[in-house]
Amino acid sequence: SSGINAELPLRPGSPFIIQYILDSIPGYQNGVIIAKSPDATRRASSYAERLQLDIAVIHGEEKNDGEEYSDDGRSSPPPPCSFSQQVFCFDYPGTVPQTVPKVKPPIRVVGDVSGKTAIFVDDMIDEAGTFINAARLLKSNGATNCYVMVTHGILSG
């Protein structure tokens, strides 16, 4: 083939991000590492331990004007049993209880960010809206500055 075929070694971004934080974020010692969701706490904890900082977590979700939780299927009833699922189906004497829709709490910050520099660390950023909204929330909770550190910028939107 006429193309170039080269293998590039995979390099973890964390040493570079940590060095950048140490060198380039003024007063990082008064910072807090932000997990943009509960799922991101493991990564945030790893950075926080190496930088000897606390963590805070963005929890819940923003609900857009006019958006209903039923729009994303949370309040959907279970599907009816089909013949292939008969092993899991049973006859329930009486009426089946109504399912309770899964509702996430409103978006909020778990942890202290007041008077601190908030530092997000993530593996990639596509549309920055999530980070911008989280930064606004952090600022409204007293964060002095917000920084976002990512290793891959997709930026498609």
Short mmCIF file of C-alpha atoms in Angstrom, two decimals:
data_model
loop_
_atom_site.label_atom_id
_atom_site.label_comp_id
_atom_site.label_asym_id
_atom_site.label_seq_id
_atom_site.Cartn_x
_atom_site.Cartn_y
_atom_site.Cartn_z
CA SER A 1 0.00 0.00 0.00
CA SER A 2 1.12 3.56 -0.58
CA GLY A 3 0.01 4.88 2.83
CA ILE A 4 2.21 5.33 5.84
CA ASN A 5 1.75 2.77 8.57
CA ALA A 6 3.23 3.75 11.92
CA GLU A 7 2.44 2.69 15.44
CA LEU A 8 2.53 5.37 18.08
CA PRO A 9 2.93 4.41 21.70
CA LEU A 10 0.02 5.26 23.97
CA ARG A 11 1.15 7.78 26.57
CA PRO A 12 -0.93 8.54 29.63
CA GLY A 13 -1.88 12.19 29.89
CA SER A 14 -1.88 12.43 33.67
CA PRO A 15 1.83 13.28 34.18
CA PHE A 16 1.52 16.14 31.69
CA ILE A 17 -1.72 17.42 33.21
CA ILE A 18 -0.29 17.28 36.73
CA GLN A 19 2.84 19.12 35.63
CA TYR A 20 0.70 21.74 33.87
CA ILE A 21 -1.38 22.26 37.01
CA LEU A 22 1.79 22.62 39.12
CA ASP A 23 3.40 25.06 36.69
CA SER A 24 0.50 27.05 35.30
CA ILE A 25 -2.44 27.32 37.70
CA PRO A 26 -1.73 30.06 40.20
CA GLY A 27 -2.60 29.04 43.74
CA TYR A 28 -3.51 25.47 42.75
CA GLN A 29 -2.71 24.53 46.38
CA ASN A 30 -6.04 26.18 47.28
CA GLY A 31 -7.79 24.14 44.62
CA VAL A 32 -10.27 21.33 44.46
CA ILE A 33 -10.45 18.64 41.78
CA ILE A 34 -13.94 18.43 40.27
CA ALA A 35 -15.60 15.22 39.13
CA LYS A 36 -18.14 16.24 36.47
CA SER A 37 -20.39 13.34 37.57
CA PRO A 38 -20.40 10.59 40.21
CA ASP A 39 -18.97 8.27 37.54
CA ALA A 40 -15.88 10.47 37.28
CA THR A 41 -14.96 10.37 40.98
CA ARG A 42 -12.32 7.68 40.52
CA ARG A 43 -10.31 9.81 38.09
CA ALA A 44 -10.81 12.93 40.22
CA SER A 45 -9.67 11.10 43.35
CA SER A 46 -6.54 9.89 41.59
CA TYR A 47 -5.55 13.44 40.61
CA ALA A 48 -6.56 14.84 44.00
CA GLU A 49 -4.38 12.34 45.85
CA ARG A 50 -1.33 13.11 43.69
CA LEU A 51 -1.86 16.87 44.06
CA GLN A 52 -2.91 16.60 47.72
CA LEU A 53 -6.21 18.37 47.06
CA ASP A 54 -9.83 17.71 47.97
CA ILE A 55 -12.49 16.67 45.47
CA ALA A 56 -16.01 17.85 44.79
CA VAL A 57 -18.62 16.15 42.62
CA ILE A 58 -21.27 17.55 40.31
CA HIS A 59 -24.37 15.49 41.06
CA GLY A 60 -27.80 15.41 39.48
CA GLU A 61 -28.75 16.74 36.12
CA GLU A 62 -29.96 19.88 34.53
CA LYS A 63 -33.51 19.78 33.30
CA ASN A 64 -34.05 21.92 30.22
CA ASP A 65 -37.16 24.08 29.98
CA GLY A 66 -40.08 21.99 28.78
CA GLU A 67 -38.18 18.71 29.12
CA GLU A 68 -39.99 15.92 30.89
CA TYR A 69 -38.28 12.95 32.49
CA SER A 70 -40.69 10.73 30.57
CA ASP A 71 -38.92 11.87 27.38
CA ASP A 72 -35.90 9.68 28.15
CA GLY A 73 -37.81 6.52 29.03
CA ARG A 74 -37.35 6.60 32.81
CA SER A 75 -41.04 6.26 33.46
CA SER A 76 -41.61 3.55 30.86
CA PRO A 77 -43.33 0.41 32.10
CA PRO A 78 -41.52 -2.90 31.64
CA PRO A 79 -42.10 -4.53 28.26
CA PRO A 80 -44.78 -7.22 28.05
CA CYS A 81 -43.58 -10.80 28.27
CA SER A 82 -43.00 -12.61 25.01
CA PHE A 83 -42.85 -16.35 24.51
CA SER A 84 -39.03 -16.30 24.58
CA GLN A 85 -39.14 -14.61 27.99
CA GLN A 86 -41.65 -16.99 29.56
CA VAL A 87 -39.04 -18.37 31.91
CA PHE A 88 -38.83 -14.93 33.57
CA CYS A 89 -42.56 -14.16 33.51
CA PHE A 90 -45.08 -15.12 36.13
CA ASP A 91 -48.72 -14.53 36.79
CA TYR A 92 -49.26 -11.92 39.44
CA PRO A 93 -52.57 -12.22 41.25
CA GLY A 94 -54.09 -8.76 41.08
CA THR A 95 -52.81 -5.62 39.48
CA VAL A 96 -49.14 -4.98 38.82
CA PRO A 97 -47.90 -2.07 40.94
CA GLN A 98 -47.25 1.15 39.07
CA THR A 99 -43.54 1.68 38.40
CA VAL A 100 -41.96 4.69 40.01
CA PRO A 101 -40.05 6.80 37.49
CA LYS A 102 -36.33 7.20 38.10
CA VAL A 103 -35.72 10.86 38.79
CA LYS A 104 -32.28 12.38 39.24
CA PRO A 105 -32.01 15.23 41.71
CA PRO A 106 -31.44 18.76 40.44
CA ILE A 107 -27.82 19.55 39.62
CA ARG A 108 -25.73 20.53 42.65
CA VAL A 109 -22.21 20.45 44.03
CA VAL A 110 -21.25 17.85 46.62
CA GLY A 111 -18.19 19.15 48.45
CA ASP A 112 -16.74 22.52 49.38
CA VAL A 113 -15.65 24.80 46.53
CA SER A 114 -16.13 28.14 48.25
CA GLY A 115 -13.04 30.35 47.88
CA LYS A 116 -11.21 27.62 45.94
CA THR A 117 -9.91 27.14 42.42
CA ALA A 118 -12.00 24.44 40.72
CA ILE A 119 -10.05 22.11 38.43
CA PHE A 120 -11.83 19.66 36.13
CA VAL A 121 -9.74 16.77 34.81
CA ASP A 122 -11.22 14.56 32.10
CA ASP A 123 -10.10 12.37 29.24
CA MET A 124 -11.96 14.23 26.50
CA ILE A 125 -14.18 17.16 25.71
CA ASP A 126 -16.65 17.16 22.85
CA GLU A 127 -19.16 19.92 23.40
CA ALA A 128 -18.09 22.28 26.15
CA GLY A 129 -21.64 22.97 27.36
CA THR A 130 -21.46 20.48 30.23
CA PHE A 131 -18.27 22.09 31.54
CA ILE A 132 -19.59 25.62 31.06
CA ASN A 133 -22.79 24.85 32.98
CA ALA A 134 -20.82 23.11 35.71
CA ALA A 135 -18.43 26.07 35.94
CA ARG A 136 -21.40 28.43 36.36
CA LEU A 137 -22.71 26.18 39.14
CA LEU A 138 -19.29 26.13 40.82
CA LYS A 139 -18.97 29.92 40.59
CA SER A 140 -22.44 30.30 42.13
CA ASN A 141 -21.20 28.09 44.97
CA GLY A 142 -18.21 30.33 45.61
CA ALA A 143 -15.42 28.92 43.42
CA THR A 144 -12.96 31.68 42.52
CA ASN A 145 -11.75 30.25 39.19
CA CYS A 146 -12.51 27.22 37.03
CA TYR A 147 -10.04 25.34 34.85
CA VAL A 148 -10.71 22.37 32.54
CA MET A 149 -7.87 19.94 31.79
CA VAL A 150 -8.49 17.32 29.08
CA THR A 151 -6.27 15.03 27.07
CA HIS A 152 -8.42 14.80 23.91
CA GLY A 153 -10.31 17.71 22.39
CA ILE A 154 -13.00 16.40 20.03
CA LEU A 155 -14.94 19.71 19.85
CA SER A 156 -17.46 18.55 17.26
CA GLY A 157 -20.33 20.78 18.32
#
